[in-house]
Amino acid sequence: MFRRLLCTFNTLSSHTATPTPLLRIIDANPVRCSLVTSTRLRCKASEEGEVQEERDPTKDRSRVIPVETSMKYIKSEAYHTTYGSDPVWKIYRRNFKGAFPPRKTRKTCIRAKMIATGNPCPICRDEYLVLDYRNVDLLKQFISEHNGAILSYSMTNICQRRHKELQVAVLKARDYGLLTYDVPFREYEYSEYYTPSKNDNKLTT
Amino acid sequence: ITHNKDGGYCDTPDRDPAPVFFSENVQTILKKITGTDFNKVFRQRFDEKKLSPPEYKFMTDEELKQKMKNAERLSSKILQMPPVLKERQAISNILSRDPAITGFENCKFVFTDITYGLPDRKRLVVVRDPDGTLRQASWEEAERMNQIYNPRPGRKLKPPKLFQEEHLTNVLERGEYEFVLDSACAQFEPDDPEYLRITSVVYESVDKKRCYQLLHSTRHYGPLCFYLTWNKKIENLLISLLQQEKLEACADIVRLYQLIHTDCKSKMINVDPNQHLELLKAYVEHDSLQQQQLQLAIQAYQEIVRERQQYNENVKTAHGL
């Protein structure tokens, strides 16, 4: 089997027409032969000095946008012309087969730092929308105006990964006091805190 | 700003505000000045609860009166004032010392009594330290255990970051006083030093910006007025009430001041309780620390009243009445 492997490697090296083979056989004896692999694995493309892979710039999401830039963007004219006064998820249509959408939105739009779908969700399609606890203007668009709850992904149509990010960001913002809500009512039992003794002088006007 | 209820003005330091706060007269005054604006008390709450559509009913007069009574009873529950207590003392109650078992473990053991129906403050929580001492748990340890075994809604194991200084100032700048106070009520006990610190910071901020109306008709208005009166800082409050022409509220605050500081001079003067302005003037003359500003405010109020009367009379004569 080892001999067959050696043969395939030899044939490969002859095809690529590189002078140095990938595999060197020091001795014909298979027991005494040692496998020496070249540390500098050369392939055709790198020999010519080109970039490894071509990344489509419209789908590339490897650049991390800071939160401050996102907050500035939301107040900018570019944002206003794109979205107007509607929430960012308003003008978006999910693609699916049949009359009823699947119960859950897709797991994620972005795989290996590239957009992996033709119709990304409202957050993934705009790289300058960063879900962060400081970005209160963006977070408020995903909170219901009627009862203060986080809107479901079935309404906003964002992917599952972004929905989790949104939940974390909203909870953090509430913890820091950047987003306010109505706290559950705390009822007090006065007798637990103060029991008037009979010796207390009654205060009179 | 001291979280001790004594703001450095009183002669007797560490005076306990609880007996004064819970006395009947003080409670009636505080409930009266809080007010019951149903639009604010029964406002829409953003607490992630499922909404139900509004109901429209036809009712007779008696049924309407009954419903209004129910609404008043419910509003008094919602406007229940958080207790005003002095800072609690650290617990140091050792149940037994067993140096023989020193080093049995490298961590403490906490034993909590999880009997159903016990109030949190009566629940027994004891700690066995690694050096063998069996002691009653400190306040913080007991609260943590209570929250683990009986979690309260709105309370977290670790206090939210919004109570830290920089974030607190940020929230107060935006004017969210009711939110901070509600969160503090839910998270802390009323005698917790943290709770006292937060409430005093909020009350001072409200006093500085004169935003008393934001807390009017909420459960926090009573303790706010009590705090300001206890620390003799009612001048701004009186001026803002005068500007809104609420003389009765001014008189109530002066009466509250007389109840809390029983050794004040204006109490000696017998003033007819129905003459609100006279009571206020007596306070300004004898006990106030910023006499000029208050006198200016009283004069301005009297001017406005006089001008309004004059205007009404002129209108009447113009119409030939």
Short mmCIF file of C-alpha atoms in Angstrom, two decimals:
data_model
loop_
_atom_site.label_atom_id
_atom_site.label_comp_id
_atom_site.label_asym_id
_atom_site.label_seq_id
_atom_site.Cartn_x
_atom_site.Cartn_y
_atom_site.Cartn_z
CA MET A 1 0.00 0.00 0.00
CA PHE A 2 2.88 2.27 0.82
CA ARG A 3 4.37 1.60 -2.63
CA ARG A 4 1.05 2.53 -4.28
CA LEU A 5 0.99 5.81 -2.28
CA LEU A 6 4.51 6.56 -3.40
CA CYS A 7 3.50 5.93 -7.00
CA THR A 8 0.54 8.33 -6.76
CA PHE A 9 2.69 11.01 -5.19
CA ASN A 10 5.30 10.57 -7.91
CA THR A 11 2.71 10.87 -10.67
CA LEU A 12 1.27 13.95 -9.04
CA SER A 13 4.61 15.62 -8.83
CA SER A 14 5.27 14.89 -12.51
CA HIS A 15 1.96 16.53 -13.45
CA THR A 16 2.63 19.79 -11.58
CA ALA A 17 6.02 20.09 -13.35
CA THR A 18 7.73 21.45 -10.25
CA PRO A 19 11.40 20.52 -10.03
CA THR A 20 11.24 19.54 -6.33
CA PRO A 21 8.82 16.64 -5.61
CA LEU A 22 6.65 16.80 -2.50
CA LEU A 23 7.79 13.38 -1.39
CA ARG A 24 11.39 12.17 -1.47
CA ILE A 25 12.28 8.49 -1.38
CA ILE A 26 15.69 7.94 0.05
CA ASP A 27 15.80 4.15 -0.20
CA ALA A 28 13.84 1.74 -2.39
CA ASN A 29 13.38 -0.59 0.58
CA PRO A 30 9.96 0.29 2.04
CA VAL A 31 11.11 -0.52 5.60
CA ARG A 32 14.15 1.70 5.47
CA CYS A 33 12.52 4.43 3.43
CA SER A 34 11.72 7.63 5.22
CA LEU A 35 8.97 10.01 4.42
CA VAL A 36 10.37 13.48 3.98
CA THR A 37 7.82 16.14 3.32
CA SER A 38 8.91 19.51 2.12
CA THR A 39 8.16 22.18 4.73
CA ARG A 40 7.41 24.69 2.07
CA LEU A 41 4.46 23.18 0.30
CA ARG A 42 4.25 24.95 -2.99
CA CYS A 43 1.12 25.15 -5.06
CA LYS A 44 0.68 26.71 -8.47
CA ALA A 45 -1.11 29.87 -7.37
CA SER A 46 1.34 30.94 -4.69
CA GLU A 47 4.24 30.50 -7.13
CA GLU A 48 2.73 33.21 -9.28
CA GLY A 49 2.31 35.51 -6.24
CA GLU A 50 -1.53 35.92 -6.32
CA VAL A 51 -3.94 36.29 -3.34
CA GLN A 52 -5.09 32.94 -1.92
CA GLU A 53 -8.86 33.36 -2.43
CA GLU A 54 -10.99 36.09 -3.97
CA ARG A 55 -13.51 37.52 -1.48
CA ASP A 56 -16.59 39.19 -2.92
CA PRO A 57 -16.49 42.67 -1.27
CA THR A 58 -20.30 42.92 -1.17
CA LYS A 59 -20.51 39.71 0.87
CA ASP A 60 -17.34 40.11 2.93
CA ARG A 61 -18.05 40.60 6.65
CA SER A 62 -14.57 40.17 8.07
CA ARG A 63 -14.26 43.84 9.06
CA VAL A 64 -15.55 44.53 12.58
CA ILE A 65 -17.38 47.86 12.79
CA PRO A 66 -17.05 49.61 16.21
CA VAL A 67 -20.23 50.52 18.12
CA GLU A 68 -19.52 54.25 18.04
CA THR A 69 -19.50 54.17 14.21
CA SER A 70 -22.82 52.34 14.24
CA MET A 71 -24.33 54.92 16.59
CA LYS A 72 -23.13 57.74 14.33
CA TYR A 73 -24.48 55.92 11.27
CA ILE A 74 -27.97 55.68 12.73
CA LYS A 75 -28.04 59.46 13.16
CA SER A 76 -26.63 60.08 9.66
CA GLU A 77 -28.38 61.04 6.42
CA ALA A 78 -27.37 57.78 4.74
CA TYR A 79 -29.40 55.87 7.32
CA HIS A 80 -32.34 58.23 6.93
CA THR A 81 -32.46 57.87 3.14
CA THR A 82 -32.21 54.07 3.46
CA TYR A 83 -34.72 53.43 6.25
CA GLY A 84 -36.58 56.70 6.87
CA SER A 85 -38.39 56.66 10.20
CA ASP A 86 -39.38 52.97 9.99
CA PRO A 87 -37.61 50.32 12.07
CA VAL A 88 -34.82 48.58 10.11
CA TRP A 89 -36.78 45.30 9.92
CA LYS A 90 -39.93 46.85 8.46
CA ILE A 91 -39.05 46.69 4.77
CA TYR A 92 -37.88 43.11 4.37
CA ARG A 93 -39.48 40.03 2.90
CA ARG A 94 -38.57 36.48 3.87
CA ASN A 95 -38.21 33.94 1.06
CA PHE A 96 -39.76 30.51 1.62
CA LYS A 97 -41.72 27.83 -0.21
CA GLY A 98 -45.48 27.70 0.30
CA ALA A 99 -47.95 29.97 2.04
CA PHE A 100 -46.65 29.70 5.61
CA PRO A 101 -43.13 30.63 6.70
CA PRO A 102 -41.04 28.13 8.66
CA ARG A 103 -41.50 28.56 12.40
CA LYS A 104 -37.91 29.63 12.95
CA THR A 105 -35.78 31.94 10.82
CA ARG A 106 -32.45 30.65 9.50
CA LYS A 107 -29.66 29.81 11.92
CA THR A 108 -27.27 32.46 10.57
CA CYS A 109 -26.76 34.52 7.43
CA ILE A 110 -22.98 34.76 7.84
CA ARG A 111 -20.67 31.73 7.71
CA ALA A 112 -16.86 32.02 7.78
CA LYS A 113 -17.15 35.82 7.73
CA MET A 114 -18.97 35.86 4.39
CA ILE A 115 -22.69 36.28 3.70
CA ALA A 116 -23.87 32.79 2.87
CA THR A 117 -27.34 33.59 1.53
CA GLY A 118 -28.94 35.60 -1.25
CA ASN A 119 -31.44 37.35 1.06
CA PRO A 120 -29.71 38.21 4.36
CA CYS A 121 -31.78 39.31 7.37
CA PRO A 122 -32.29 43.01 8.21
CA ILE A 123 -29.28 43.16 10.56
CA CYS A 124 -26.82 41.09 8.53
CA ARG A 125 -27.54 42.90 5.27
CA ASP A 126 -26.33 46.25 6.71
CA GLU A 127 -22.85 45.86 8.20
CA TYR A 128 -23.11 49.19 10.02
CA LEU A 129 -25.98 47.97 12.25
CA VAL A 130 -24.15 46.64 15.33
CA LEU A 131 -26.23 45.09 18.12
CA ASP A 132 -24.54 46.38 21.29
CA TYR A 133 -25.86 47.44 24.69
CA ARG A 134 -24.70 51.02 24.04
CA ASN A 135 -26.55 51.28 20.72
CA VAL A 136 -29.86 52.16 22.34
CA ASP A 137 -31.43 53.74 19.21
CA LEU A 138 -31.13 50.45 17.34
CA LEU A 139 -32.22 48.28 20.28
CA LYS A 140 -35.39 50.33 20.81
CA GLN A 141 -36.56 49.41 17.30
CA PHE A 142 -36.76 45.77 18.40
CA ILE A 143 -38.78 46.43 21.57
CA SER A 144 -42.56 46.46 21.44
CA GLU A 145 -44.10 49.90 22.01
CA HIS A 146 -47.17 48.33 23.65
CA ASN A 147 -45.74 46.20 26.44
CA GLY A 148 -41.96 46.64 26.37
CA ALA A 149 -41.18 43.04 25.35
CA ILE A 150 -38.44 42.08 22.87
CA LEU A 151 -40.12 41.44 19.50
CA SER A 152 -40.07 37.87 18.25
CA TYR A 153 -37.93 36.82 15.27
CA SER A 154 -41.14 35.86 13.48
CA MET A 155 -42.00 39.56 13.35
CA THR A 156 -38.56 41.06 12.77
CA ASN A 157 -37.29 38.20 10.52
CA ILE A 158 -33.72 38.34 11.79
CA CYS A 159 -31.62 35.16 11.87
CA GLN A 160 -31.32 33.12 15.09
CA ARG A 161 -27.75 34.17 15.84
CA ARG A 162 -28.66 37.90 15.62
CA HIS A 163 -31.78 37.33 17.72
CA LYS A 164 -29.64 35.88 20.53
CA GLU A 165 -27.23 38.82 20.18
CA LEU A 166 -30.20 41.19 20.41
CA GLN A 167 -31.51 39.50 23.57
CA VAL A 168 -28.11 39.72 25.24
CA ALA A 169 -27.70 43.38 24.22
CA VAL A 170 -31.17 44.35 25.52
CA LEU A 171 -30.64 42.58 28.86
CA LYS A 172 -27.24 44.26 29.25
CA ALA A 173 -28.69 47.68 28.39
CA ARG A 174 -31.42 47.17 31.02
CA ASP A 175 -28.75 46.17 33.54
CA TYR A 176 -26.72 49.33 32.85
CA GLY A 177 -29.86 51.47 33.03
CA LEU A 178 -29.68 52.59 29.39
CA LEU A 179 -33.08 51.06 28.64
CA THR A 180 -35.88 51.58 31.13
CA TYR A 181 -38.86 49.34 31.79
CA ASP A 182 -41.45 48.90 34.53
CA VAL A 183 -40.02 46.91 37.44
CA PRO A 184 -42.34 44.32 39.10
CA PHE A 185 -44.21 45.85 42.04
CA ARG A 186 -42.63 45.29 45.47
CA GLU A 187 -45.23 45.00 48.22
CA TYR A 188 -44.09 45.72 51.79
CA GLU A 189 -45.39 44.15 54.99
CA TYR A 190 -44.88 47.06 57.41
CA SER A 191 -45.02 44.79 60.47
CA GLU A 192 -41.77 43.11 59.34
CA TYR A 193 -39.89 46.40 59.56
CA TYR A 194 -41.44 48.28 62.44
CA THR A 195 -43.57 47.23 65.37
CA PRO A 196 -44.77 50.18 67.46
CA SER A 197 -44.08 49.55 71.15
CA LYS A 198 -46.60 50.72 73.75
CA ASN A 199 -44.10 53.21 75.20
CA ASP A 200 -43.90 55.24 72.01
CA ASN A 201 -45.12 58.81 72.50
CA LYS A 202 -47.86 59.57 70.05
CA LEU A 203 -46.89 62.60 67.97
CA THR A 204 -49.50 65.34 68.00
CA THR A 205 -49.67 68.60 66.06
CA ILE B 1 -24.33 63.56 51.07
CA THR B 2 -24.68 61.20 54.00
CA HIS B 3 -26.94 58.20 53.75
CA ASN B 4 -27.46 58.53 57.46
CA LYS B 5 -30.88 60.05 57.95
CA ASP B 6 -29.25 62.69 60.07
CA GLY B 7 -27.94 65.27 57.60
CA GLY B 8 -25.63 66.86 60.12
CA TYR B 9 -28.20 69.46 61.17
CA CYS B 10 -29.95 67.62 63.99
CA ASP B 11 -28.68 67.80 67.55
CA THR B 12 -29.13 64.09 68.18
CA PRO B 13 -27.16 62.01 65.65
CA ASP B 14 -28.40 58.56 64.56
CA ARG B 15 -31.96 59.44 65.34
CA ASP B 16 -34.23 56.63 64.16
CA PRO B 17 -36.70 57.92 61.52
CA ALA B 18 -38.90 54.80 61.72
CA PRO B 19 -41.12 55.74 64.74
CA VAL B 20 -41.68 59.19 63.22
CA PHE B 21 -42.39 57.87 59.73
CA PHE B 22 -44.88 55.23 60.86
CA SER B 23 -46.80 57.50 63.23
CA GLU B 24 -50.41 58.12 62.19
CA ASN B 25 -50.23 61.90 61.72
CA VAL B 26 -47.13 61.74 59.54
CA GLN B 27 -48.63 58.95 57.45
CA THR B 28 -51.88 60.88 56.83
CA ILE B 29 -49.96 64.00 55.79
CA LEU B 30 -47.68 62.06 53.44
CA LYS B 31 -50.59 60.20 51.84
CA LYS B 32 -52.45 63.48 51.36
CA ILE B 33 -49.60 65.30 49.64
CA THR B 34 -48.82 62.30 47.39
CA GLY B 35 -52.09 62.77 45.58
CA THR B 36 -54.03 60.18 43.53
CA ASP B 37 -53.96 61.07 39.87
CA PHE B 38 -55.63 57.98 38.38
CA ASN B 39 -54.14 58.70 34.96
CA LYS B 40 -50.68 58.30 36.43
CA VAL B 41 -51.42 55.56 38.97
CA PHE B 42 -53.20 53.28 36.48
CA ARG B 43 -51.02 54.17 33.50
CA GLN B 44 -49.91 51.64 30.92
CA ARG B 45 -47.10 49.47 32.36
CA PHE B 46 -44.29 48.20 30.12
CA ASP B 47 -43.68 44.94 31.97
CA GLU B 48 -43.81 42.42 29.07
CA LYS B 49 -47.25 41.17 30.14
CA LYS B 50 -49.76 40.07 27.54
CA LEU B 51 -52.19 42.88 26.76
CA SER B 52 -55.96 42.45 26.81
CA PRO B 53 -58.38 44.54 24.72
CA PRO B 54 -60.25 47.34 26.56
CA GLU B 55 -63.72 46.63 27.99
CA TYR B 56 -66.65 49.01 27.63
CA LYS B 57 -69.53 48.58 30.08
CA PHE B 58 -72.86 50.21 30.80
CA MET B 59 -73.30 50.87 34.51
CA THR B 60 -75.83 52.41 36.88
CA ASP B 61 -74.74 55.16 39.30
CA GLU B 62 -74.40 52.73 42.22
CA GLU B 63 -72.29 50.34 40.20
CA LEU B 64 -70.09 53.23 39.09
CA LYS B 65 -69.62 54.34 42.71
CA GLN B 66 -68.67 50.78 43.66
CA LYS B 67 -66.12 50.62 40.83
CA MET B 68 -64.63 53.97 41.87
CA LYS B 69 -64.29 52.69 45.46
CA ASN B 70 -62.51 49.59 44.16
CA ALA B 71 -60.22 51.81 42.08
CA GLU B 72 -59.39 53.91 45.14
CA ARG B 73 -58.59 50.80 47.18
CA LEU B 74 -56.33 49.50 44.42
CA SER B 75 -54.62 52.88 44.05
CA SER B 76 -53.83 53.01 47.77
CA LYS B 77 -52.14 49.60 47.34
CA ILE B 78 -50.12 50.86 44.38
CA LEU B 79 -49.18 54.03 46.26
CA GLN B 80 -47.93 52.12 49.32
CA MET B 81 -44.84 54.01 50.54
CA PRO B 82 -41.54 52.13 50.93
CA PRO B 83 -40.56 52.16 54.64
CA VAL B 84 -38.02 54.73 55.86
CA LEU B 85 -35.64 53.06 58.28
CA LYS B 86 -32.20 53.76 59.65
CA GLU B 87 -29.16 51.84 58.46
CA ARG B 88 -29.00 48.27 59.74
CA GLN B 89 -26.24 47.08 62.04
CA ALA B 90 -24.01 44.16 61.04
CA ILE B 91 -24.97 40.83 62.62
CA SER B 92 -22.42 39.30 64.97
CA ASN B 93 -24.17 36.40 66.61
CA ILE B 94 -21.93 33.36 67.22
CA LEU B 95 -23.85 30.20 68.06
CA SER B 96 -20.89 27.98 68.96
CA ARG B 97 -17.13 27.83 68.71
CA ASP B 98 -15.66 24.42 67.81
CA PRO B 99 -11.91 24.83 67.25
CA ALA B 100 -11.61 21.03 67.30
CA ILE B 101 -12.96 20.80 63.73
CA THR B 102 -10.67 23.48 62.29
CA GLY B 103 -9.69 22.69 58.73
CA PHE B 104 -12.44 20.10 58.08
CA GLU B 105 -13.07 21.77 54.72
CA ASN B 106 -11.48 24.68 52.88
CA CYS B 107 -14.82 26.43 52.31
CA LYS B 108 -17.75 27.68 54.39
CA PHE B 109 -20.98 25.73 54.74
CA VAL B 110 -24.23 27.71 54.69
CA PHE B 111 -27.36 26.14 56.19
CA THR B 112 -30.70 27.74 55.31
CA ASP B 113 -34.05 26.96 56.86
CA ILE B 114 -36.40 26.51 53.86
CA THR B 115 -39.64 26.14 55.83
CA TYR B 116 -42.56 27.28 53.72
CA GLY B 117 -44.31 30.48 54.77
CA LEU B 118 -41.55 32.19 56.73
CA PRO B 119 -40.85 35.82 55.89
CA ASP B 120 -37.32 36.37 54.56
CA ARG B 121 -36.21 38.41 57.55
CA LYS B 122 -37.25 35.70 60.03
CA ARG B 123 -35.56 32.88 58.13
CA LEU B 124 -32.64 31.32 60.01
CA VAL B 125 -29.40 31.17 57.99
CA VAL B 126 -26.22 29.94 59.71
CA VAL B 127 -22.66 29.60 58.47
CA ARG B 128 -20.00 27.10 59.58
CA ASP B 129 -16.61 28.71 58.93
CA PRO B 130 -13.52 26.57 58.14
CA ASP B 131 -12.12 27.46 61.58
CA GLY B 132 -15.07 25.74 63.25
CA THR B 133 -17.22 28.73 64.27
CA LEU B 134 -20.95 28.37 63.81
CA ARG B 135 -22.37 31.86 63.39
CA GLN B 136 -25.53 33.49 62.10
CA ALA B 137 -25.12 34.58 58.49
CA SER B 138 -24.47 38.23 57.70
CA TRP B 139 -27.21 40.29 56.03
CA GLU B 140 -25.63 39.90 52.56
CA GLU B 141 -25.24 36.11 52.90
CA ALA B 142 -28.81 35.72 54.20
CA GLU B 143 -30.24 37.83 51.35
CA ARG B 144 -28.30 35.82 48.77
CA MET B 145 -29.59 32.52 50.19
CA ASN B 146 -33.16 33.83 50.31
CA GLN B 147 -32.92 34.90 46.70
CA ILE B 148 -31.56 31.47 45.67
CA TYR B 149 -34.27 29.46 47.46
CA ASN B 150 -37.19 31.91 47.11
CA PRO B 151 -36.40 34.20 44.19
CA ARG B 152 -38.34 37.44 44.22
CA PRO B 153 -39.57 38.99 40.96
CA GLY B 154 -37.44 41.94 39.94
CA ARG B 155 -34.54 41.02 42.23
CA LYS B 156 -31.20 39.71 40.94
CA LEU B 157 -28.47 37.80 42.78
CA LYS B 158 -25.88 40.40 41.79
CA PRO B 159 -27.13 44.01 42.02
CA PRO B 160 -27.56 45.60 38.55
CA LYS B 161 -24.75 47.84 37.33
CA LEU B 162 -27.12 50.79 37.12
CA PHE B 163 -26.66 51.33 40.87
CA GLN B 164 -22.94 52.04 40.45
CA GLU B 165 -22.06 55.72 40.64
CA GLU B 166 -21.24 56.59 37.04
CA HIS B 167 -24.21 54.70 35.58
CA LEU B 168 -26.52 56.10 38.26
CA THR B 169 -25.57 59.69 37.39
CA ASN B 170 -26.14 58.87 33.72
CA VAL B 171 -29.67 57.58 34.41
CA LEU B 172 -30.53 60.51 36.68
CA GLU B 173 -29.39 62.99 34.03
CA ARG B 174 -32.05 61.53 31.75
CA GLY B 175 -34.61 62.09 34.51
CA GLU B 176 -35.62 58.44 35.08
CA TYR B 177 -36.15 58.87 38.83
CA GLU B 178 -39.17 56.59 39.19
CA PHE B 179 -37.38 53.75 37.38
CA VAL B 180 -34.29 53.94 39.64
CA LEU B 181 -36.37 54.09 42.81
CA ASP B 182 -38.61 51.20 41.73
CA SER B 183 -35.52 49.12 40.87
CA ALA B 184 -33.96 49.95 44.24
CA CYS B 185 -37.16 48.93 46.07
CA ALA B 186 -37.22 45.62 44.20
CA GLN B 187 -33.52 44.85 44.66
CA PHE B 188 -32.71 45.99 48.22
CA GLU B 189 -34.25 45.93 51.67
CA PRO B 190 -35.22 49.37 53.06
CA ASP B 191 -32.55 49.29 55.76
CA ASP B 192 -29.72 48.24 53.41
CA PRO B 193 -26.93 50.86 53.33
CA GLU B 194 -26.88 50.57 49.51
CA TYR B 195 -30.60 51.37 49.33
CA LEU B 196 -30.15 54.39 51.59
CA ARG B 197 -27.23 55.65 49.50
CA ILE B 198 -29.17 55.28 46.21
CA THR B 199 -32.34 56.92 47.54
CA SER B 200 -30.44 59.86 49.02
CA VAL B 201 -28.58 60.40 45.69
CA VAL B 202 -31.89 60.33 43.79
CA TYR B 203 -33.68 62.65 46.21
CA GLU B 204 -30.80 65.14 46.11
CA SER B 205 -30.86 65.06 42.30
CA VAL B 206 -34.64 65.66 42.26
CA ASP B 207 -34.24 68.54 44.70
CA LYS B 208 -31.44 70.07 42.62
CA LYS B 209 -33.44 69.95 39.37
CA ARG B 210 -36.77 70.77 41.08
CA CYS B 211 -38.49 67.89 39.25
CA TYR B 212 -40.88 67.02 42.09
CA GLN B 213 -43.81 66.65 39.67
CA LEU B 214 -42.20 63.58 38.10
CA LEU B 215 -42.60 61.74 41.39
CA HIS B 216 -45.95 63.25 42.35
CA SER B 217 -48.73 60.60 42.53
CA THR B 218 -46.16 57.80 42.85
CA ARG B 219 -45.26 55.76 45.91
CA HIS B 220 -41.93 57.58 46.23
CA TYR B 221 -43.29 61.10 46.79
CA GLY B 222 -43.96 60.53 50.49
CA PRO B 223 -40.47 59.24 51.33
CA LEU B 224 -39.00 62.06 49.18
CA CYS B 225 -40.81 64.75 51.20
CA PHE B 226 -39.93 62.95 54.43
CA TYR B 227 -36.23 62.86 53.49
CA LEU B 228 -36.17 66.55 52.55
CA THR B 229 -38.02 67.56 55.72
CA TRP B 230 -35.80 65.36 57.91
CA ASN B 231 -32.69 67.02 56.45
CA LYS B 232 -34.25 70.53 56.51
CA LYS B 233 -34.10 71.03 52.73
CA ILE B 234 -37.72 71.94 52.02
CA GLU B 235 -37.13 75.44 50.65
CA ASN B 236 -36.98 74.49 46.96
CA LEU B 237 -40.01 72.24 47.39
CA LEU B 238 -42.02 75.03 49.03
CA ILE B 239 -41.06 77.50 46.30
CA SER B 240 -42.07 75.12 43.50
CA LEU B 241 -45.40 74.36 45.25
CA LEU B 242 -46.04 78.11 45.65
CA GLN B 243 -45.37 78.64 41.96
CA GLN B 244 -48.04 76.02 41.25
CA GLU B 245 -50.27 77.85 43.81
CA LYS B 246 -50.75 74.77 45.99
CA LEU B 247 -50.98 76.47 49.36
CA GLU B 248 -52.52 73.53 51.18
CA ALA B 249 -49.59 71.31 50.16
CA CYS B 250 -47.16 73.99 51.45
CA ALA B 251 -49.00 74.09 54.77
CA ASP B 252 -48.92 70.28 54.98
CA ILE B 253 -45.16 70.27 54.48
CA VAL B 254 -44.73 72.87 57.24
CA ARG B 255 -46.90 70.75 59.53
CA LEU B 256 -44.77 67.72 58.68
CA TYR B 257 -41.67 69.74 59.54
CA GLN B 258 -43.18 70.61 62.91
CA LEU B 259 -43.98 66.95 63.57
CA ILE B 260 -40.49 65.74 62.71
CA HIS B 261 -38.51 68.55 64.38
CA THR B 262 -40.55 68.88 67.54
CA ASP B 263 -38.17 71.52 68.91
CA CYS B 264 -38.78 74.07 66.14
CA LYS B 265 -39.71 77.63 67.02
CA SER B 266 -42.67 78.12 64.70
CA LYS B 267 -44.60 75.49 66.63
CA MET B 268 -44.91 77.81 69.60
CA ILE B 269 -47.00 80.27 67.61
CA ASN B 270 -50.67 79.39 67.54
CA VAL B 271 -51.73 79.67 63.94
CA ASP B 272 -55.15 78.85 62.68
CA PRO B 273 -54.63 75.58 60.74
CA ASN B 274 -56.93 76.73 57.95
CA GLN B 275 -54.80 79.78 57.16
CA HIS B 276 -52.21 78.08 55.00
CA LEU B 277 -50.34 81.23 54.05
CA GLU B 278 -50.06 82.36 57.67
CA LEU B 279 -48.58 79.02 58.68
CA LEU B 280 -46.09 79.27 55.84
CA LYS B 281 -45.14 82.82 56.85
CA ALA B 282 -44.62 81.70 60.46
CA TYR B 283 -42.25 79.00 59.23
CA VAL B 284 -40.36 81.46 56.99
CA GLU B 285 -39.89 83.92 59.83
CA HIS B 286 -38.66 81.52 62.46
CA ASP B 287 -37.28 78.28 61.10
CA SER B 288 -36.31 78.75 57.49
CA LEU B 289 -32.66 78.67 56.43
CA GLN B 290 -33.22 80.60 53.19
CA GLN B 291 -35.60 83.30 54.29
CA GLN B 292 -35.08 85.73 51.41
CA GLN B 293 -35.91 83.36 48.58
CA LEU B 294 -39.05 82.11 50.30
CA GLN B 295 -40.21 85.62 51.11
CA LEU B 296 -39.69 86.63 47.48
CA ALA B 297 -41.71 83.63 46.35
CA ILE B 298 -44.54 84.46 48.81
CA GLN B 299 -44.58 88.05 47.61
CA ALA B 300 -44.67 86.95 43.98
CA TYR B 301 -47.59 84.63 44.76
CA GLN B 302 -49.52 87.38 46.54
CA GLU B 303 -48.88 89.73 43.60
CA ILE B 304 -50.26 87.18 41.15
CA VAL B 305 -53.38 86.63 43.29
CA ARG B 306 -53.96 90.35 43.61
CA GLU B 307 -53.51 90.96 39.89
CA ARG B 308 -55.88 88.14 39.03
CA GLN B 309 -58.52 89.57 41.38
CA GLN B 310 -58.03 93.03 39.89
CA TYR B 311 -58.36 91.64 36.36
CA ASN B 312 -61.58 89.77 37.23
CA GLU B 313 -63.07 92.91 38.79
CA ASN B 314 -62.13 94.96 35.72
CA VAL B 315 -63.79 92.40 33.46
CA LYS B 316 -66.92 92.52 35.59
CA THR B 317 -67.12 96.33 35.50
CA ALA B 318 -66.50 96.25 31.75
CA HIS B 319 -69.47 93.93 31.35
CA GLY B 320 -71.49 96.31 33.56
CA LEU B 321 -72.09 93.84 36.42
#
